[in-house]
Amino acid sequence: MIARAGAGPLRRLVVLRHAKSAWPEGVPDHRRPLSPRGRRDAPAAGRALAEADSLPDLALCSTALRARQTWELAAAQWGTPPPVRYDPRLYGADAVDLLEVVRETPPEVETLLLVGHNPGLEELVLDLAGEGLDGALDEVRAKFPTSAIAVLAWHGSTWRALAPGTALLTSMTVPRGKKQGRAPD
């Protein structure tokens, strides 16, 4: 059963934590790029979203380089990526601030993708989920690692109606890309 935030269409908030980042010396946090593993995992996240029929109508993405690169590599796995809005408020945001940004989403958007950072994303998922399916809530409580994807479903006429405890956490996955083996000599 899906928790209700009111009458209205079924809406989904897809939360994607950026893929694994590198820590180059002397590079400010906002400018840190993806690591080689992150460059493998981000496309895997895009494929997982497509396979789960969780492609968004709109994406909201942090302006941090690692989040933008995660979005670009994930969206490249889809035929026609949705529009994306890069929002500096998502960088370093806590759950309360993230929810305020999400609530600004136009009502015609039924599936929204949020690409950002921990601990804010994990807190947001735990705050919004009144219930979870198949142990998904316990998985998020245990760890929301890089490239993790949480899907929250709820009913509401506008995104403004989304509130803590009103969504159902339908899934939590952590897609990983495969290392490319060396070609035989």
PDB file of C-alpha atoms in Angstrom:
ATOM      1  CA  MET A   1       0.000   0.000   0.000  1.00  0.00           C
ATOM      2  CA  ILE A   2       1.346   3.424  -0.932  1.00  0.00           C
ATOM      3  CA  ALA A   3       1.300   6.094   1.724  1.00  0.00           C
ATOM      4  CA  ARG A   4      -0.917   9.007   0.787  1.00  0.00           C
ATOM      5  CA  ALA A   5       0.031  12.665   0.951  1.00  0.00           C
ATOM      6  CA  GLY A   6      -3.365  13.532  -0.464  1.00  0.00           C
ATOM      7  CA  ALA A   7      -5.407  12.957  -3.555  1.00  0.00           C
ATOM      8  CA  GLY A   8      -3.741  13.119  -6.914  1.00  0.00           C
ATOM      9  CA  PRO A   9      -1.612  11.118  -9.296  1.00  0.00           C
ATOM     10  CA  LEU A  10       1.027   8.636  -8.267  1.00  0.00           C
ATOM     11  CA  ARG A  11       4.326  10.487  -8.055  1.00  0.00           C
ATOM     12  CA  ARG A  12       7.837   9.132  -7.650  1.00  0.00           C
ATOM     13  CA  LEU A  13      10.907  10.767  -6.197  1.00  0.00           C
ATOM     14  CA  VAL A  14      14.034   8.945  -7.366  1.00  0.00           C
ATOM     15  CA  VAL A  15      17.039   9.775  -5.199  1.00  0.00           C
ATOM     16  CA  LEU A  16      20.503   9.082  -6.656  1.00  0.00           C
ATOM     17  CA  ARG A  17      23.646   9.645  -4.622  1.00  0.00           C
ATOM     18  CA  HIS A  18      26.554  10.676  -6.832  1.00  0.00           C
ATOM     19  CA  ALA A  19      28.974   7.939  -7.865  1.00  0.00           C
ATOM     20  CA  LYS A  20      32.338   7.403  -6.142  1.00  0.00           C
ATOM     21  CA  SER A  21      34.519  10.489  -6.330  1.00  0.00           C
ATOM     22  CA  ALA A  22      38.253  10.999  -6.476  1.00  0.00           C
ATOM     23  CA  TRP A  23      40.203  13.027  -3.908  1.00  0.00           C
ATOM     24  CA  PRO A  24      42.852  14.845  -5.978  1.00  0.00           C
ATOM     25  CA  GLU A  25      45.253  16.861  -3.849  1.00  0.00           C
ATOM     26  CA  GLY A  26      44.567  20.578  -3.790  1.00  0.00           C
ATOM     27  CA  VAL A  27      41.172  20.304  -5.508  1.00  0.00           C
ATOM     28  CA  PRO A  28      38.284  21.992  -3.641  1.00  0.00           C
ATOM     29  CA  ASP A  29      35.457  19.643  -2.621  1.00  0.00           C
ATOM     30  CA  HIS A  30      32.976  21.172  -5.088  1.00  0.00           C
ATOM     31  CA  ARG A  31      35.370  20.442  -7.992  1.00  0.00           C
ATOM     32  CA  ARG A  32      36.203  16.816  -7.132  1.00  0.00           C
ATOM     33  CA  PRO A  33      35.630  14.543 -10.174  1.00  0.00           C
ATOM     34  CA  LEU A  34      34.478  10.952 -10.284  1.00  0.00           C
ATOM     35  CA  SER A  35      37.016   8.223  -9.617  1.00  0.00           C
ATOM     36  CA  PRO A  36      37.510   5.397 -12.150  1.00  0.00           C
ATOM     37  CA  ARG A  37      35.001   3.309 -10.148  1.00  0.00           C
ATOM     38  CA  GLY A  38      32.548   6.220 -10.206  1.00  0.00           C
ATOM     39  CA  ARG A  39      32.910   6.445 -13.991  1.00  0.00           C
ATOM     40  CA  ARG A  40      31.898   2.752 -14.169  1.00  0.00           C
ATOM     41  CA  ASP A  41      29.094   2.952 -11.605  1.00  0.00           C
ATOM     42  CA  ALA A  42      27.295   6.051 -12.940  1.00  0.00           C
ATOM     43  CA  PRO A  43      26.355   4.427 -16.290  1.00  0.00           C
ATOM     44  CA  ALA A  44      25.277   1.313 -14.356  1.00  0.00           C
ATOM     45  CA  ALA A  45      22.941   3.550 -12.326  1.00  0.00           C
ATOM     46  CA  GLY A  46      21.473   4.937 -15.553  1.00  0.00           C
ATOM     47  CA  ARG A  47      20.881   1.414 -16.879  1.00  0.00           C
ATOM     48  CA  ALA A  48      19.310   0.354 -13.568  1.00  0.00           C
ATOM     49  CA  LEU A  49      16.882   3.279 -13.702  1.00  0.00           C
ATOM     50  CA  ALA A  50      15.883   2.367 -17.263  1.00  0.00           C
ATOM     51  CA  GLU A  51      15.446  -1.333 -16.399  1.00  0.00           C
ATOM     52  CA  ALA A  52      13.289  -0.430 -13.372  1.00  0.00           C
ATOM     53  CA  ASP A  53      11.123   1.892 -15.478  1.00  0.00           C
ATOM     54  CA  SER A  54      12.164   4.774 -13.210  1.00  0.00           C
ATOM     55  CA  LEU A  55      13.172   7.309 -15.837  1.00  0.00           C
ATOM     56  CA  PRO A  56      12.381  10.836 -14.670  1.00  0.00           C
ATOM     57  CA  ASP A  57      10.398  13.627 -16.291  1.00  0.00           C
ATOM     58  CA  LEU A  58      12.860  16.106 -14.753  1.00  0.00           C
ATOM     59  CA  ALA A  59      16.214  15.868 -12.984  1.00  0.00           C
ATOM     60  CA  LEU A  60      17.481  18.185 -10.262  1.00  0.00           C
ATOM     61  CA  CYS A  61      21.246  17.936  -9.852  1.00  0.00           C
ATOM     62  CA  SER A  62      23.809  19.428  -7.500  1.00  0.00           C
ATOM     63  CA  THR A  63      26.330  21.760  -9.127  1.00  0.00           C
ATOM     64  CA  ALA A  64      29.274  19.778  -7.683  1.00  0.00           C
ATOM     65  CA  LEU A  65      31.386  18.245 -10.450  1.00  0.00           C
ATOM     66  CA  ARG A  66      30.970  14.650  -9.207  1.00  0.00           C
ATOM     67  CA  ALA A  67      27.162  15.000  -9.195  1.00  0.00           C
ATOM     68  CA  ARG A  68      27.100  16.582 -12.666  1.00  0.00           C
ATOM     69  CA  GLN A  69      29.343  13.830 -14.033  1.00  0.00           C
ATOM     70  CA  THR A  70      27.113  11.178 -12.424  1.00  0.00           C
ATOM     71  CA  TRP A  71      24.060  12.731 -14.079  1.00  0.00           C
ATOM     72  CA  GLU A  72      25.744  12.976 -17.494  1.00  0.00           C
ATOM     73  CA  LEU A  73      26.986   9.374 -17.477  1.00  0.00           C
ATOM     74  CA  ALA A  74      23.678   7.984 -16.164  1.00  0.00           C
ATOM     75  CA  ALA A  75      21.525   9.999 -18.581  1.00  0.00           C
ATOM     76  CA  ALA A  76      23.722   8.950 -21.522  1.00  0.00           C
ATOM     77  CA  GLN A  77      22.242   5.449 -21.073  1.00  0.00           C
ATOM     78  CA  TRP A  78      18.773   6.646 -22.109  1.00  0.00           C
ATOM     79  CA  GLY A  79      17.451   7.427 -25.581  1.00  0.00           C
ATOM     80  CA  THR A  80      16.249  10.907 -24.735  1.00  0.00           C
ATOM     81  CA  PRO A  81      17.276  12.258 -21.340  1.00  0.00           C
ATOM     82  CA  PRO A  82      14.805  14.548 -19.571  1.00  0.00           C
ATOM     83  CA  PRO A  83      15.590  18.173 -18.851  1.00  0.00           C
ATOM     84  CA  VAL A  84      17.999  18.799 -15.981  1.00  0.00           C
ATOM     85  CA  ARG A  85      18.240  21.743 -13.615  1.00  0.00           C
ATOM     86  CA  TYR A  86      21.552  22.273 -11.845  1.00  0.00           C
ATOM     87  CA  ASP A  87      20.786  23.781  -8.466  1.00  0.00           C
ATOM     88  CA  PRO A  88      23.540  25.051  -6.152  1.00  0.00           C
ATOM     89  CA  ARG A  89      21.213  24.631  -3.161  1.00  0.00           C
ATOM     90  CA  LEU A  90      21.570  20.840  -3.452  1.00  0.00           C
ATOM     91  CA  TYR A  91      25.292  20.922  -2.617  1.00  0.00           C
ATOM     92  CA  GLY A  92      25.704  20.310   1.117  1.00  0.00           C
ATOM     93  CA  ALA A  93      21.956  20.507   1.744  1.00  0.00           C
ATOM     94  CA  ASP A  94      20.262  18.781   4.652  1.00  0.00           C
ATOM     95  CA  ALA A  95      16.929  16.945   4.412  1.00  0.00           C
ATOM     96  CA  VAL A  96      14.849  20.045   5.191  1.00  0.00           C
ATOM     97  CA  ASP A  97      16.547  22.103   2.463  1.00  0.00           C
ATOM     98  CA  LEU A  98      16.335  19.259  -0.059  1.00  0.00           C
ATOM     99  CA  LEU A  99      12.604  18.874   0.565  1.00  0.00           C
ATOM    100  CA  GLU A 100      12.083  22.601  -0.026  1.00  0.00           C
ATOM    101  CA  VAL A 101      13.807  22.328  -3.420  1.00  0.00           C
ATOM    102  CA  VAL A 102      11.761  19.221  -4.319  1.00  0.00           C
ATOM    103  CA  ARG A 103       8.524  21.009  -3.378  1.00  0.00           C
ATOM    104  CA  GLU A 104       9.236  23.621  -6.075  1.00  0.00           C
ATOM    105  CA  THR A 105       8.829  20.958  -8.790  1.00  0.00           C
ATOM    106  CA  PRO A 106       6.136  21.781 -11.359  1.00  0.00           C
ATOM    107  CA  PRO A 107       2.939  19.723 -10.894  1.00  0.00           C
ATOM    108  CA  GLU A 108       3.160  18.190 -14.399  1.00  0.00           C
ATOM    109  CA  VAL A 109       6.307  16.278 -13.314  1.00  0.00           C
ATOM    110  CA  GLU A 110       5.281  12.847 -12.057  1.00  0.00           C
ATOM    111  CA  THR A 111       8.755  11.306 -11.659  1.00  0.00           C
ATOM    112  CA  LEU A 112      11.555  13.493 -10.339  1.00  0.00           C
ATOM    113  CA  LEU A 113      15.213  12.497 -10.091  1.00  0.00           C
ATOM    114  CA  LEU A 114      17.323  14.151  -7.399  1.00  0.00           C
ATOM    115  CA  VAL A 115      21.124  13.786  -7.795  1.00  0.00           C
ATOM    116  CA  GLY A 116      23.135  14.887  -4.800  1.00  0.00           C
ATOM    117  CA  HIS A 117      25.118  14.070  -1.687  1.00  0.00           C
ATOM    118  CA  ASN A 118      25.067  12.423   1.698  1.00  0.00           C
ATOM    119  CA  PRO A 119      24.218  12.799   4.484  1.00  0.00           C
ATOM    120  CA  GLY A 120      21.324  14.942   3.165  1.00  0.00           C
ATOM    121  CA  LEU A 121      19.966  12.402   0.661  1.00  0.00           C
ATOM    122  CA  GLU A 122      19.920   9.552   3.165  1.00  0.00           C
ATOM    123  CA  GLU A 123      18.200  11.783   5.721  1.00  0.00           C
ATOM    124  CA  LEU A 124      15.623  12.860   3.125  1.00  0.00           C
ATOM    125  CA  VAL A 125      14.771   9.267   2.181  1.00  0.00           C
ATOM    126  CA  LEU A 126      14.421   8.245   5.828  1.00  0.00           C
ATOM    127  CA  ASP A 127      12.325  11.331   6.648  1.00  0.00           C
ATOM    128  CA  LEU A 128       9.910  10.888   3.729  1.00  0.00           C
ATOM    129  CA  ALA A 129       9.447   7.115   3.954  1.00  0.00           C
ATOM    130  CA  GLY A 130       6.561   6.196   6.199  1.00  0.00           C
ATOM    131  CA  GLU A 131       7.001   2.583   5.116  1.00  0.00           C
ATOM    132  CA  GLY A 132       9.272   0.504   2.902  1.00  0.00           C
ATOM    133  CA  LEU A 133       8.974  -2.630   0.807  1.00  0.00           C
ATOM    134  CA  ASP A 134      11.195  -5.715   1.008  1.00  0.00           C
ATOM    135  CA  GLY A 135      13.565  -4.376   3.647  1.00  0.00           C
ATOM    136  CA  ALA A 136      14.446  -1.258   1.636  1.00  0.00           C
ATOM    137  CA  LEU A 137      14.097   0.991   4.674  1.00  0.00           C
ATOM    138  CA  ASP A 138      16.514  -1.158   6.682  1.00  0.00           C
ATOM    139  CA  GLU A 139      18.993  -1.048   3.789  1.00  0.00           C
ATOM    140  CA  VAL A 140      18.935   2.759   3.719  1.00  0.00           C
ATOM    141  CA  ARG A 141      19.298   2.897   7.499  1.00  0.00           C
ATOM    142  CA  ALA A 142      22.339   0.603   7.278  1.00  0.00           C
ATOM    143  CA  LYS A 143      24.073   2.552   4.490  1.00  0.00           C
ATOM    144  CA  PHE A 144      23.261   4.753   1.500  1.00  0.00           C
ATOM    145  CA  PRO A 145      26.514   4.380  -0.454  1.00  0.00           C
ATOM    146  CA  THR A 146      27.709   6.115  -3.577  1.00  0.00           C
ATOM    147  CA  SER A 147      25.543   5.342  -6.641  1.00  0.00           C
ATOM    148  CA  ALA A 148      22.676   4.226  -4.393  1.00  0.00           C
ATOM    149  CA  ILE A 149      19.184   4.701  -5.828  1.00  0.00           C
ATOM    150  CA  ALA A 150      16.093   5.018  -3.631  1.00  0.00           C
ATOM    151  CA  VAL A 151      12.606   5.244  -5.148  1.00  0.00           C
ATOM    152  CA  LEU A 152       9.828   6.842  -3.102  1.00  0.00           C
ATOM    153  CA  ALA A 153       6.193   6.726  -4.261  1.00  0.00           C
ATOM    154  CA  TRP A 154       3.270   8.820  -3.019  1.00  0.00           C
ATOM    155  CA  HIS A 155       0.034  10.410  -4.169  1.00  0.00           C
ATOM    156  CA  GLY A 156      -0.332  14.163  -4.376  1.00  0.00           C
ATOM    157  CA  SER A 157      -1.784  16.849  -6.600  1.00  0.00           C
ATOM    158  CA  THR A 158       1.397  18.944  -6.267  1.00  0.00           C
ATOM    159  CA  TRP A 159       4.925  18.389  -4.997  1.00  0.00           C
ATOM    160  CA  ARG A 160       4.162  20.882  -2.218  1.00  0.00           C
ATOM    161  CA  ALA A 161       2.083  18.132  -0.577  1.00  0.00           C
ATOM    162  CA  LEU A 162       5.083  15.844  -0.085  1.00  0.00           C
ATOM    163  CA  ALA A 163       5.797  15.688   3.645  1.00  0.00           C
ATOM    164  CA  PRO A 164       7.765  13.527   6.090  1.00  0.00           C
ATOM    165  CA  GLY A 165       6.312  10.059   6.533  1.00  0.00           C
ATOM    166  CA  THR A 166       3.967  10.274   3.534  1.00  0.00           C
ATOM    167  CA  ALA A 167       5.870   8.196   0.951  1.00  0.00           C
ATOM    168  CA  LEU A 168       6.498   4.504   0.439  1.00  0.00           C
ATOM    169  CA  LEU A 169      10.103   3.476  -0.191  1.00  0.00           C
ATOM    170  CA  THR A 170       9.536   1.005  -3.022  1.00  0.00           C
ATOM    171  CA  SER A 171      13.175   0.100  -3.677  1.00  0.00           C
ATOM    172  CA  MET A 172      16.799   0.726  -2.814  1.00  0.00           C
ATOM    173  CA  THR A 173      19.534  -0.502  -5.126  1.00  0.00           C
ATOM    174  CA  VAL A 174      23.253   0.071  -5.512  1.00  0.00           C
ATOM    175  CA  PRO A 175      24.240  -0.500  -9.157  1.00  0.00           C
ATOM    176  CA  ARG A 176      27.894  -1.231  -9.796  1.00  0.00           C
ATOM    177  CA  GLY A 177      29.722  -1.175 -13.111  1.00  0.00           C
ATOM    178  CA  LYS A 178      32.098  -3.951 -14.052  1.00  0.00           C
ATOM    179  CA  LYS A 179      35.834  -3.477 -14.409  1.00  0.00           C
ATOM    180  CA  GLN A 180      37.024  -4.064 -17.933  1.00  0.00           C
ATOM    181  CA  GLY A 181      39.386  -7.016 -18.086  1.00  0.00           C
ATOM    182  CA  ARG A 182      42.530  -6.914 -20.153  1.00  0.00           C
ATOM    183  CA  ALA A 183      42.339  -8.385 -23.620  1.00  0.00           C
ATOM    184  CA  PRO A 184      44.302 -11.608 -24.030  1.00  0.00           C
ATOM    185  CA  ASP A 185      47.752 -11.124 -25.545  1.00  0.00           C
TER     186      ASP A 185
END
